[in-house]
Amino acid sequence: MSLAVSPDGVVRSELPVLLRRHWPLLPLAATVLFLLAPLPAGDASASGKVGPADAASLLLVLVCAVQALRGRVRRLTPLGVLVLGAPAVGLAVATVTAGDPYAALPGFVRYLQVFVLVPAAVVLLVRDAGEFRIAAGCFVVLALVQGAVGVVQYATHTGASYQGEDIRAVGTFGPGDVMGMATVVAYGLVVATAVALAPGGARRTRRAAAGAALALVVPLVLSFSRGAWIATFAATALVMLLAGVRRALKVLLALTAAGVVLVGGLGVGSDMVAERLASITQVSSAPDQSVTDRYTMWAAAESMWRERPAAGVGLKGFPANRDGHSSLGLSSGSDTAGAGQAYVRQPLLSPHNMYLLVLSEQGLIGLTALVGGWAALLVAGVRRAAAGGAARDCGLIAVGLLVWQLTDFLYADIGGPSTVLTGVIIGLGAWWALSDPGAAGRAPRIPALDGPAPR
């Protein structure tokens, strides 16, 4: 912790000054770090429940509203207003036209939180590159802690059930949200990789980030999450290309060496990992039941959209319409157990593809509003990151996280406690894509404490 000396010779900490300057970021940090709180044992799903991270996100929106009334937030450009506000129109249409608008109302509130309010609050409250880095650093802290819990679960056979053994790393999320730990670990890995590759950063910071990225590979592998693996590969590959071919080759060599040592040399889940990787391509030739269920629900979502192409069947309408549009190949649910929870049969309530979920429930109106905005943010973000300039690390982080999320949406949708982080990531991506280039490059200025700091 840095110190400053006042004219009377008293040494004072700069922590109070940092808190005074950055206090609006506290709810943002809490939104990320409160996901370290474990779910109660036996809670198979957090759907429909307001967790600590969700409460922090509501506080974030409230703080943003107060600061906006006081004129202490950044101004949005007309493009920013369009990109961040258009989803609200699609959500309203899908709610009003739903077969049961009252049943759709909770979905409207959830979507509004994740895709409109939280991203807008992040864009408005994060004032410069330094505050962006603070928010991104919270993802790494969350990933390292959750990843450590997951590795312990694998080593001690206290994780979620997988192929008859309680070895699947799920962190504190429990077996009802097997994607939770994989998601937050992947977020942290992408952020750490971007910081390690960003040109111009301090050598000590880049080395620490590289070490964190390599360490996070282990729990990501032990999550046995195929979608998270694919999304992480896509995101880190783009980050490496934007950072430069030479740097990319170094990282690839390091990751390859780590993979050989962990899986080949130490045998960390080698057989199960190999089988899980092979199952990615087994779509038509002996797919497992989870793959069969996934493609069956994809077909059901497409059928719902064809029935109501403009506005869809309404928010929260997929479960009610699923059986009428599904084939007999769909199972009654997925088995969950382990990590402190008894055997539970979880119903299949979504198609596990965000784009098809939006298409089936919100139709072309909602899909255009949501996905069109995401595409605009991605294109603008990649162009700015490729152009170079100041705050390259922020650009690599924003683009990497956004690519990860949009790729993962091909195999997953929103649900569970980690859903709120989707809003934070979209907000960080929008901050980079829509912010003023000069503001994006400025580092936070720490006010003097009654005099110069000692040399």
CSV table of C-alpha atoms in Angstrom, one decimal:
chain,number,residue,atom,x,y,z
A,1,MET,CA,0.0,0.0,0.0
A,2,SER,CA,1.4,3.4,-1.0
A,3,LEU,CA,1.9,6.1,1.6
A,4,ALA,CA,2.0,9.9,1.5
A,5,VAL,CA,3.5,12.4,3.8
A,6,SER,CA,1.6,15.6,4.8
A,7,PRO,CA,3.4,18.9,5.5
A,8,ASP,CA,3.3,18.2,9.2
A,9,GLY,CA,5.3,15.0,8.7
A,10,VAL,CA,2.4,12.6,9.3
A,11,VAL,CA,2.5,9.5,7.2
A,12,ARG,CA,-0.9,8.7,5.8
A,13,SER,CA,-2.3,5.8,3.7
A,14,GLU,CA,-3.7,6.5,0.3
A,15,LEU,CA,-6.4,3.9,0.8
A,16,PRO,CA,-9.0,6.5,2.0
A,17,VAL,CA,-8.3,8.6,-1.1
A,18,LEU,CA,-8.7,5.6,-3.4
A,19,LEU,CA,-12.0,4.7,-1.7
A,20,ARG,CA,-13.3,8.2,-2.1
A,21,ARG,CA,-12.3,8.4,-5.7
A,22,HIS,CA,-13.5,4.9,-6.8
A,23,TRP,CA,-16.3,4.2,-4.4
A,24,PRO,CA,-18.9,3.9,-7.2
A,25,LEU,CA,-17.0,0.8,-8.3
A,26,LEU,CA,-17.6,-1.0,-5.0
A,27,PRO,CA,-21.0,-2.4,-6.1
A,28,LEU,CA,-19.4,-3.5,-9.4
A,29,ALA,CA,-16.6,-5.3,-7.5
A,30,ALA,CA,-19.2,-6.8,-5.2
A,31,THR,CA,-21.3,-8.0,-8.1
A,32,VAL,CA,-18.3,-10.1,-9.2
A,33,LEU,CA,-16.7,-11.1,-5.9
A,34,PHE,CA,-20.0,-12.0,-4.1
A,35,LEU,CA,-20.1,-15.1,-6.4
A,36,LEU,CA,-17.5,-16.5,-4.0
A,37,ALA,CA,-20.3,-17.1,-1.5
A,38,PRO,CA,-21.3,-20.8,-1.7
A,39,LEU,CA,-24.8,-21.9,-2.4
A,40,PRO,CA,-26.6,-23.7,0.4
A,41,ALA,CA,-26.1,-27.5,0.2
A,42,GLY,CA,-28.9,-29.2,-1.7
A,43,ASP,CA,-29.8,-26.1,-3.7
A,44,ALA,CA,-29.9,-27.6,-7.2
A,45,SER,CA,-30.6,-24.4,-9.0
A,46,ALA,CA,-30.6,-20.7,-8.2
A,47,SER,CA,-33.1,-19.9,-10.9
A,48,GLY,CA,-35.7,-17.5,-9.7
A,49,LYS,CA,-33.7,-16.6,-6.6
A,50,VAL,CA,-32.0,-13.3,-5.9
A,51,GLY,CA,-28.4,-14.1,-4.7
A,52,PRO,CA,-25.8,-11.8,-3.2
A,53,ALA,CA,-24.3,-11.0,-6.6
A,54,ASP,CA,-27.8,-10.0,-8.0
A,55,ALA,CA,-28.4,-7.8,-5.0
A,56,ALA,CA,-25.0,-6.1,-5.6
A,57,SER,CA,-25.9,-5.6,-9.2
A,58,LEU,CA,-29.2,-3.8,-8.2
A,59,LEU,CA,-27.1,-1.6,-5.9
A,60,LEU,CA,-24.8,-0.9,-8.9
A,61,VAL,CA,-27.8,0.3,-10.9
A,62,LEU,CA,-29.0,2.4,-8.0
A,63,VAL,CA,-25.6,4.0,-7.6
A,64,CYS,CA,-25.5,4.7,-11.3
A,65,ALA,CA,-28.9,6.4,-11.2
A,66,VAL,CA,-27.9,8.6,-8.3
A,67,GLN,CA,-24.6,9.6,-9.9
A,68,ALA,CA,-26.4,10.3,-13.2
A,69,LEU,CA,-28.8,12.6,-11.4
A,70,ARG,CA,-25.8,14.4,-9.9
A,71,GLY,CA,-24.2,14.7,-13.3
A,72,ARG,CA,-21.2,12.5,-12.4
A,73,VAL,CA,-21.3,9.8,-15.0
A,74,ARG,CA,-20.0,9.6,-18.6
A,75,ARG,CA,-22.3,10.6,-21.4
A,76,LEU,CA,-23.6,8.0,-23.9
A,77,THR,CA,-23.3,8.7,-27.6
A,78,PRO,CA,-26.5,8.2,-29.7
A,79,LEU,CA,-25.0,4.9,-30.9
A,80,GLY,CA,-24.5,3.8,-27.3
A,81,VAL,CA,-28.1,4.7,-26.4
A,82,LEU,CA,-29.3,2.6,-29.4
A,83,VAL,CA,-27.1,-0.4,-28.7
A,84,LEU,CA,-27.8,-0.5,-24.9
A,85,GLY,CA,-31.5,0.5,-25.1
A,86,ALA,CA,-32.8,-1.4,-28.1
A,87,PRO,CA,-33.0,-4.8,-26.2
A,88,ALA,CA,-35.6,-3.2,-23.9
A,89,VAL,CA,-37.9,-2.7,-26.8
A,90,GLY,CA,-37.7,-6.3,-27.9
A,91,LEU,CA,-38.2,-7.5,-24.3
A,92,ALA,CA,-41.3,-5.3,-23.9
A,93,VAL,CA,-42.8,-6.7,-27.2
A,94,ALA,CA,-42.1,-10.3,-26.1
A,95,THR,CA,-43.7,-9.7,-22.7
A,96,VAL,CA,-46.8,-8.0,-24.0
A,97,THR,CA,-47.5,-10.5,-26.8
A,98,ALA,CA,-46.8,-13.6,-24.6
A,99,GLY,CA,-49.7,-16.0,-24.0
A,100,ASP,CA,-49.5,-15.2,-20.3
A,101,PRO,CA,-47.9,-11.7,-19.8
A,102,TYR,CA,-47.9,-12.1,-16.0
A,103,ALA,CA,-45.8,-15.4,-16.3
A,104,ALA,CA,-43.5,-13.6,-18.7
A,105,LEU,CA,-42.9,-10.6,-16.3
A,106,PRO,CA,-40.1,-12.3,-14.2
A,107,GLY,CA,-38.3,-13.0,-17.4
A,108,PHE,CA,-38.7,-9.4,-18.5
A,109,VAL,CA,-37.1,-8.2,-15.2
A,110,ARG,CA,-34.2,-10.7,-15.5
A,111,TYR,CA,-33.4,-9.9,-19.1
A,112,LEU,CA,-33.7,-6.1,-18.4
A,113,GLN,CA,-31.2,-6.5,-15.5
A,114,VAL,CA,-28.7,-8.6,-17.4
A,115,PHE,CA,-28.8,-7.0,-20.9
A,116,VAL,CA,-29.8,-3.4,-20.3
A,117,LEU,CA,-29.4,-2.1,-16.8
A,118,VAL,CA,-26.2,-3.7,-15.6
A,119,PRO,CA,-24.3,-3.0,-18.9
A,120,ALA,CA,-25.5,0.6,-19.0
A,121,ALA,CA,-24.4,1.1,-15.4
A,122,VAL,CA,-20.9,-0.3,-16.1
A,123,VAL,CA,-20.5,1.9,-19.2
A,124,LEU,CA,-21.6,5.0,-17.3
A,125,LEU,CA,-19.7,4.4,-14.0
A,126,VAL,CA,-16.3,3.2,-15.3
A,127,ARG,CA,-14.5,6.5,-16.0
A,128,ASP,CA,-11.1,5.5,-17.3
A,129,ALA,CA,-8.7,2.6,-18.1
A,130,GLY,CA,-7.6,2.3,-14.5
A,131,GLU,CA,-11.1,1.7,-13.3
A,132,PHE,CA,-11.6,-0.8,-16.1
A,133,ARG,CA,-8.6,-2.7,-14.9
A,134,ILE,CA,-9.9,-2.8,-11.4
A,135,ALA,CA,-13.1,-4.4,-12.6
A,136,ALA,CA,-11.2,-6.9,-14.8
A,137,GLY,CA,-9.0,-7.8,-11.9
A,138,CYS,CA,-12.0,-8.9,-9.8
A,139,PHE,CA,-12.7,-11.6,-12.5
A,140,VAL,CA,-9.2,-13.0,-12.0
A,141,VAL,CA,-9.5,-13.1,-8.2
A,142,LEU,CA,-12.9,-14.8,-8.5
A,143,ALA,CA,-11.5,-17.3,-11.0
A,144,LEU,CA,-8.4,-18.2,-8.9
A,145,VAL,CA,-10.5,-18.9,-5.7
A,146,GLN,CA,-13.2,-20.8,-7.5
A,147,GLY,CA,-10.6,-22.7,-9.5
A,148,ALA,CA,-8.7,-23.7,-6.4
A,149,VAL,CA,-11.9,-25.0,-4.8
A,150,GLY,CA,-12.6,-27.0,-8.0
A,151,VAL,CA,-9.1,-28.6,-8.0
A,152,VAL,CA,-9.5,-29.6,-4.4
A,153,GLN,CA,-12.9,-31.2,-5.3
A,154,TYR,CA,-11.3,-33.2,-8.1
A,155,ALA,CA,-8.4,-34.3,-5.9
A,156,THR,CA,-10.5,-35.3,-2.9
A,157,HIS,CA,-13.5,-36.7,-4.9
A,158,THR,CA,-15.9,-34.2,-3.4
A,159,GLY,CA,-17.0,-32.6,-6.6
A,160,ALA,CA,-20.1,-33.2,-8.7
A,161,SER,CA,-20.9,-36.6,-10.0
A,162,TYR,CA,-19.3,-37.4,-13.4
A,163,GLN,CA,-19.3,-40.9,-14.9
A,164,GLY,CA,-20.0,-42.4,-11.5
A,165,GLU,CA,-17.3,-40.5,-9.6
A,166,ASP,CA,-17.6,-37.3,-7.6
A,167,ILE,CA,-14.8,-35.6,-9.4
A,168,ARG,CA,-16.2,-32.8,-11.5
A,169,ALA,CA,-14.9,-29.4,-10.5
A,170,VAL,CA,-17.9,-27.1,-9.8
A,171,GLY,CA,-16.4,-24.7,-7.2
A,172,THR,CA,-19.0,-23.3,-4.8
A,173,PHE,CA,-21.8,-23.4,-7.4
A,174,GLY,CA,-22.8,-27.0,-6.7
A,175,PRO,CA,-23.9,-29.7,-9.2
A,176,GLY,CA,-27.1,-27.8,-10.1
A,177,ASP,CA,-24.9,-25.2,-11.9
A,178,VAL,CA,-22.1,-27.3,-13.4
A,179,MET,CA,-21.3,-24.5,-15.8
A,180,GLY,CA,-20.9,-21.8,-13.1
A,181,MET,CA,-17.3,-22.6,-12.1
A,182,ALA,CA,-16.2,-23.3,-15.7
A,183,THR,CA,-17.6,-19.9,-16.7
A,184,VAL,CA,-15.9,-17.8,-14.1
A,185,VAL,CA,-12.6,-19.6,-14.4
A,186,ALA,CA,-12.7,-19.1,-18.2
A,187,TYR,CA,-13.4,-15.4,-17.7
A,188,GLY,CA,-10.4,-15.1,-15.4
A,189,LEU,CA,-8.2,-17.0,-17.8
A,190,VAL,CA,-9.2,-14.7,-20.7
A,191,VAL,CA,-8.5,-11.6,-18.6
A,192,ALA,CA,-5.1,-13.0,-17.4
A,193,THR,CA,-4.1,-14.0,-21.0
A,194,ALA,CA,-4.9,-10.5,-22.3
A,195,VAL,CA,-2.9,-8.8,-19.6
A,196,ALA,CA,0.0,-11.1,-20.1
A,197,LEU,CA,0.1,-10.4,-23.9
A,198,ALA,CA,-0.7,-6.7,-23.8
A,199,PRO,CA,2.3,-4.6,-25.0
A,200,GLY,CA,3.6,-1.9,-22.8
A,201,GLY,CA,2.6,-3.4,-19.5
A,202,ALA,CA,4.9,-3.8,-16.5
A,203,ARG,CA,7.0,-6.9,-16.7
A,204,ARG,CA,6.0,-8.0,-13.2
A,205,THR,CA,2.3,-7.6,-14.0
A,206,ARG,CA,2.6,-9.6,-17.2
A,207,ARG,CA,4.5,-12.4,-15.6
A,208,ALA,CA,1.9,-12.7,-12.8
A,209,ALA,CA,-0.9,-12.7,-15.3
A,210,ALA,CA,0.8,-15.4,-17.3
A,211,GLY,CA,1.2,-17.5,-14.2
A,212,ALA,CA,-2.5,-17.0,-13.3
A,213,ALA,CA,-3.6,-18.0,-16.8
A,214,LEU,CA,-1.5,-21.2,-16.7
A,215,ALA,CA,-2.9,-22.1,-13.3
A,216,LEU,CA,-6.5,-21.5,-14.4
A,217,VAL,CA,-6.1,-24.1,-17.2
A,218,VAL,CA,-6.2,-26.9,-14.6
A,219,PRO,CA,-9.6,-26.2,-13.1
A,220,LEU,CA,-11.0,-25.4,-16.6
A,221,VAL,CA,-10.0,-28.8,-17.8
A,222,LEU,CA,-11.4,-30.5,-14.7
A,223,SER,CA,-14.7,-28.8,-15.2
A,224,PHE,CA,-15.3,-31.2,-18.1
A,225,SER,CA,-17.3,-28.5,-19.8
A,226,ARG,CA,-17.0,-28.8,-23.6
A,227,GLY,CA,-18.7,-25.4,-24.3
A,228,ALA,CA,-16.3,-23.6,-22.0
A,229,TRP,CA,-13.3,-25.2,-23.6
A,230,ILE,CA,-14.5,-24.2,-27.1
A,231,ALA,CA,-15.3,-20.6,-26.1
A,232,THR,CA,-12.0,-20.2,-24.2
A,233,PHE,CA,-10.0,-21.4,-27.3
A,234,ALA,CA,-11.9,-19.0,-29.5
A,235,ALA,CA,-11.4,-16.0,-27.2
A,236,THR,CA,-7.7,-16.6,-26.4
A,237,ALA,CA,-6.9,-17.3,-30.0
A,238,LEU,CA,-8.4,-13.9,-31.0
A,239,VAL,CA,-6.6,-12.1,-28.1
A,240,MET,CA,-3.3,-13.7,-29.2
A,241,LEU,CA,-3.8,-12.6,-32.8
A,242,LEU,CA,-4.6,-9.0,-31.8
A,243,ALA,CA,-1.6,-9.0,-29.5
A,244,GLY,CA,0.9,-10.1,-32.2
A,245,VAL,CA,2.0,-13.4,-33.8
A,246,ARG,CA,5.3,-13.6,-31.9
A,247,ARG,CA,3.6,-13.2,-28.5
A,248,ALA,CA,0.9,-15.7,-29.6
A,249,LEU,CA,3.5,-18.3,-30.4
A,250,LYS,CA,5.0,-18.0,-27.0
A,251,VAL,CA,1.7,-18.4,-25.3
A,252,LEU,CA,0.8,-21.4,-27.4
A,253,LEU,CA,4.1,-23.1,-26.6
A,254,ALA,CA,3.5,-22.4,-22.9
A,255,LEU,CA,0.0,-23.8,-23.0
A,256,THR,CA,1.0,-26.8,-25.0
A,257,ALA,CA,3.8,-27.6,-22.5
A,258,ALA,CA,1.4,-27.1,-19.6
A,259,GLY,CA,-1.2,-29.4,-21.2
A,260,VAL,CA,1.4,-32.1,-21.9
A,261,VAL,CA,2.6,-32.0,-18.2
A,262,LEU,CA,-0.8,-31.9,-16.6
A,263,VAL,CA,-2.7,-34.4,-18.8
A,264,GLY,CA,0.1,-36.5,-20.3
A,265,GLY,CA,2.7,-36.5,-17.5
A,266,LEU,CA,0.6,-36.2,-14.3
A,267,GLY,CA,-2.4,-37.9,-15.8
A,268,VAL,CA,-4.9,-35.2,-14.7
A,269,GLY,CA,-8.2,-36.7,-15.9
A,270,SER,CA,-6.5,-37.8,-19.1
A,271,ASP,CA,-8.9,-40.5,-20.1
A,272,MET,CA,-12.0,-38.6,-19.2
A,273,VAL,CA,-10.7,-35.4,-20.9
A,274,ALA,CA,-9.9,-37.3,-24.1
A,275,GLU,CA,-13.3,-38.9,-24.1
A,276,ARG,CA,-15.0,-35.5,-23.5
A,277,LEU,CA,-13.1,-33.9,-26.3
A,278,ALA,CA,-14.0,-36.8,-28.7
A,279,SER,CA,-17.7,-36.4,-27.8
A,280,ILE,CA,-17.7,-32.9,-29.3
A,281,THR,CA,-17.7,-34.3,-32.8
A,282,GLN,CA,-20.0,-37.3,-32.0
A,283,VAL,CA,-23.2,-35.7,-33.2
A,284,SER,CA,-24.5,-38.3,-35.6
A,285,SER,CA,-22.4,-41.3,-34.6
A,286,ALA,CA,-23.3,-42.5,-31.1
A,287,PRO,CA,-23.7,-39.2,-29.3
A,288,ASP,CA,-24.2,-39.2,-25.6
A,289,GLN,CA,-27.7,-38.4,-24.1
A,290,SER,CA,-26.7,-34.8,-23.3
A,291,VAL,CA,-25.8,-34.1,-26.9
A,292,THR,CA,-29.1,-35.8,-28.1
A,293,ASP,CA,-31.1,-33.6,-25.6
A,294,ARG,CA,-29.3,-30.5,-26.7
A,295,TYR,CA,-30.1,-31.0,-30.4
A,296,THR,CA,-33.6,-32.1,-29.7
A,297,MET,CA,-34.2,-28.8,-27.8
A,298,TRP,CA,-32.6,-26.8,-30.6
A,299,ALA,CA,-35.1,-28.3,-33.0
A,300,ALA,CA,-37.9,-27.5,-30.6
A,301,ALA,CA,-36.8,-23.9,-30.3
A,302,GLU,CA,-36.7,-23.5,-34.1
A,303,SER,CA,-40.2,-25.0,-34.4
A,304,MET,CA,-41.5,-22.5,-31.8
A,305,TRP,CA,-40.0,-19.6,-33.9
A,306,ARG,CA,-41.6,-20.9,-37.1
A,307,GLU,CA,-44.9,-20.9,-35.3
A,308,ARG,CA,-44.5,-17.2,-34.2
A,309,PRO,CA,-41.6,-15.7,-36.2
A,310,ALA,CA,-42.0,-12.0,-35.3
A,311,ALA,CA,-42.4,-11.9,-31.5
A,312,GLY,CA,-41.9,-15.6,-30.4
A,313,VAL,CA,-43.8,-17.5,-27.8
A,314,GLY,CA,-43.0,-15.0,-25.1
A,315,LEU,CA,-40.5,-14.7,-22.3
A,316,LYS,CA,-40.4,-17.8,-20.1
A,317,GLY,CA,-42.5,-19.6,-22.8
A,318,PHE,CA,-40.0,-22.2,-23.8
A,319,PRO,CA,-40.7,-24.7,-21.0
A,320,ALA,CA,-44.5,-24.5,-21.5
A,321,ASN,CA,-44.1,-25.1,-25.3
A,322,ARG,CA,-41.2,-27.6,-25.2
A,323,ASP,CA,-43.1,-30.9,-25.2
A,324,GLY,CA,-45.4,-29.8,-28.0
A,325,HIS,CA,-42.4,-29.2,-30.3
A,326,SER,CA,-40.0,-31.9,-29.2
A,327,SER,CA,-39.4,-35.4,-30.5
A,328,LEU,CA,-39.5,-38.6,-28.4
A,329,GLY,CA,-35.7,-38.5,-28.2
A,330,LEU,CA,-35.8,-35.9,-25.4
A,331,SER,CA,-35.1,-37.2,-22.0
A,332,SER,CA,-37.0,-36.1,-18.9
A,333,GLY,CA,-34.1,-34.2,-17.4
A,334,SER,CA,-30.4,-34.4,-16.4
A,335,ASP,CA,-29.0,-36.2,-13.4
A,336,THR,CA,-27.2,-34.1,-10.8
A,337,ALA,CA,-25.5,-35.3,-7.6
A,338,GLY,CA,-22.3,-34.9,-5.5
A,339,ALA,CA,-20.7,-31.8,-4.0
A,340,GLY,CA,-22.9,-32.0,-0.9
A,341,GLN,CA,-26.1,-32.7,-2.8
A,342,ALA,CA,-28.2,-35.8,-3.0
A,343,TYR,CA,-29.3,-37.2,-6.4
A,344,VAL,CA,-31.7,-34.7,-8.2
A,345,ARG,CA,-33.3,-35.0,-11.6
A,346,GLN,CA,-33.1,-31.5,-13.1
A,347,PRO,CA,-35.7,-30.6,-15.8
A,348,LEU,CA,-34.6,-29.3,-19.1
A,349,LEU,CA,-36.1,-25.8,-19.3
A,350,SER,CA,-34.1,-24.2,-22.0
A,351,PRO,CA,-32.5,-25.1,-25.4
A,352,HIS,CA,-29.0,-24.5,-24.1
A,353,ASN,CA,-28.3,-22.1,-26.9
A,354,MET,CA,-28.9,-18.4,-26.2
A,355,TYR,CA,-29.6,-17.4,-29.8
A,356,LEU,CA,-32.2,-20.1,-30.2
A,357,LEU,CA,-33.7,-19.2,-26.8
A,358,VAL,CA,-34.1,-15.6,-27.8
A,359,LEU,CA,-35.4,-16.6,-31.3
A,360,SER,CA,-38.0,-18.9,-29.8
A,361,GLU,CA,-39.2,-16.6,-27.0
A,362,GLN,CA,-38.7,-13.1,-28.6
A,363,GLY,CA,-38.7,-13.8,-32.3
A,364,LEU,CA,-36.9,-11.8,-34.9
A,365,ILE,CA,-37.6,-8.6,-33.1
A,366,GLY,CA,-35.8,-9.6,-29.9
A,367,LEU,CA,-33.0,-11.4,-31.8
A,368,THR,CA,-32.3,-8.4,-33.9
A,369,ALA,CA,-32.3,-6.0,-30.9
A,370,LEU,CA,-30.0,-8.2,-28.8
A,371,VAL,CA,-27.7,-9.9,-31.2
A,372,GLY,CA,-27.5,-6.9,-33.5
A,373,GLY,CA,-26.2,-4.8,-30.6
A,374,TRP,CA,-23.7,-7.5,-29.6
A,375,ALA,CA,-22.4,-7.7,-33.1
A,376,ALA,CA,-22.0,-3.9,-33.3
A,377,LEU,CA,-20.0,-4.0,-30.0
A,378,LEU,CA,-17.8,-6.8,-31.2
A,379,VAL,CA,-17.0,-5.2,-34.6
A,380,ALA,CA,-16.2,-1.8,-33.0
A,381,GLY,CA,-14.2,-3.4,-30.2
A,382,VAL,CA,-12.0,-5.5,-32.5
A,383,ARG,CA,-11.4,-2.5,-34.8
A,384,ARG,CA,-10.2,-0.3,-31.9
A,385,ALA,CA,-8.1,-3.1,-30.4
A,386,ALA,CA,-6.5,-3.8,-33.8
A,387,ALA,CA,-5.7,-0.1,-34.3
A,388,GLY,CA,-3.4,0.0,-31.3
A,389,GLY,CA,-3.0,3.1,-29.2
A,390,ALA,CA,-3.4,3.5,-25.5
A,391,ALA,CA,-4.9,1.0,-23.1
A,392,ARG,CA,-4.3,-2.0,-25.3
A,393,ASP,CA,-4.8,-4.3,-22.4
A,394,CYS,CA,-8.3,-3.0,-21.9
A,395,GLY,CA,-9.1,-3.6,-25.5
A,396,LEU,CA,-7.8,-7.2,-25.4
A,397,ILE,CA,-9.7,-7.9,-22.2
A,398,ALA,CA,-13.0,-6.4,-23.5
A,399,VAL,CA,-12.8,-8.2,-26.9
A,400,GLY,CA,-11.7,-11.5,-25.3
A,401,LEU,CA,-14.5,-11.6,-22.8
A,402,LEU,CA,-17.1,-10.6,-25.4
A,403,VAL,CA,-15.9,-13.2,-27.8
A,404,TRP,CA,-16.0,-15.8,-25.1
A,405,GLN,CA,-19.5,-14.9,-24.1
A,406,LEU,CA,-20.9,-14.9,-27.7
A,407,THR,CA,-19.2,-18.2,-28.5
A,408,ASP,CA,-20.4,-19.8,-25.3
A,409,PHE,CA,-24.0,-18.7,-26.2
A,410,LEU,CA,-23.8,-21.3,-29.0
A,411,TYR,CA,-23.8,-24.0,-26.3
A,412,ALA,CA,-25.4,-22.3,-23.3
A,413,ASP,CA,-27.9,-19.7,-22.2
A,414,ILE,CA,-28.5,-17.6,-19.1
A,415,GLY,CA,-29.3,-19.2,-15.8
A,416,GLY,CA,-27.8,-19.6,-12.4
A,417,PRO,CA,-25.9,-17.2,-10.1
A,418,SER,CA,-23.1,-16.4,-12.7
A,419,THR,CA,-25.7,-15.0,-15.1
A,420,VAL,CA,-25.2,-11.5,-13.7
A,421,LEU,CA,-21.6,-11.5,-14.9
A,422,THR,CA,-22.9,-11.6,-18.5
A,423,GLY,CA,-24.2,-8.1,-17.9
A,424,VAL,CA,-20.9,-6.9,-16.5
A,425,ILE,CA,-19.0,-8.4,-19.5
A,426,ILE,CA,-21.3,-6.7,-22.1
A,427,GLY,CA,-20.8,-3.5,-20.2
A,428,LEU,CA,-17.1,-3.8,-20.3
A,429,GLY,CA,-17.3,-4.6,-24.0
A,430,ALA,CA,-19.5,-1.6,-24.6
A,431,TRP,CA,-17.2,0.7,-22.6
A,432,TRP,CA,-14.3,-0.2,-24.8
A,433,ALA,CA,-16.3,-0.1,-28.1
A,434,LEU,CA,-18.2,3.1,-27.4
A,435,SER,CA,-16.0,5.2,-25.1
A,436,ASP,CA,-14.0,8.2,-26.1
A,437,PRO,CA,-10.5,7.1,-27.2
A,438,GLY,CA,-8.9,9.7,-25.0
A,439,ALA,CA,-10.9,8.8,-21.9
A,440,ALA,CA,-10.1,5.1,-22.5
A,441,GLY,CA,-6.4,5.7,-22.4
A,442,ARG,CA,-6.3,7.9,-19.3
A,443,ALA,CA,-5.0,6.3,-16.2
A,444,PRO,CA,-6.7,7.2,-12.9
A,445,ARG,CA,-5.2,10.2,-11.2
A,446,ILE,CA,-4.6,9.9,-7.4
A,447,PRO,CA,-5.1,13.3,-5.7
A,448,ALA,CA,-2.2,14.4,-3.5
A,449,LEU,CA,-2.6,14.0,0.2
A,450,ASP,CA,-1.7,17.5,1.5
A,451,GLY,CA,1.7,17.3,-0.1
A,452,PRO,CA,4.0,15.3,-2.3
A,453,ALA,CA,4.7,11.6,-1.7
A,454,PRO,CA,8.2,10.7,-0.6
A,455,ARG,CA,10.6,9.5,-3.2
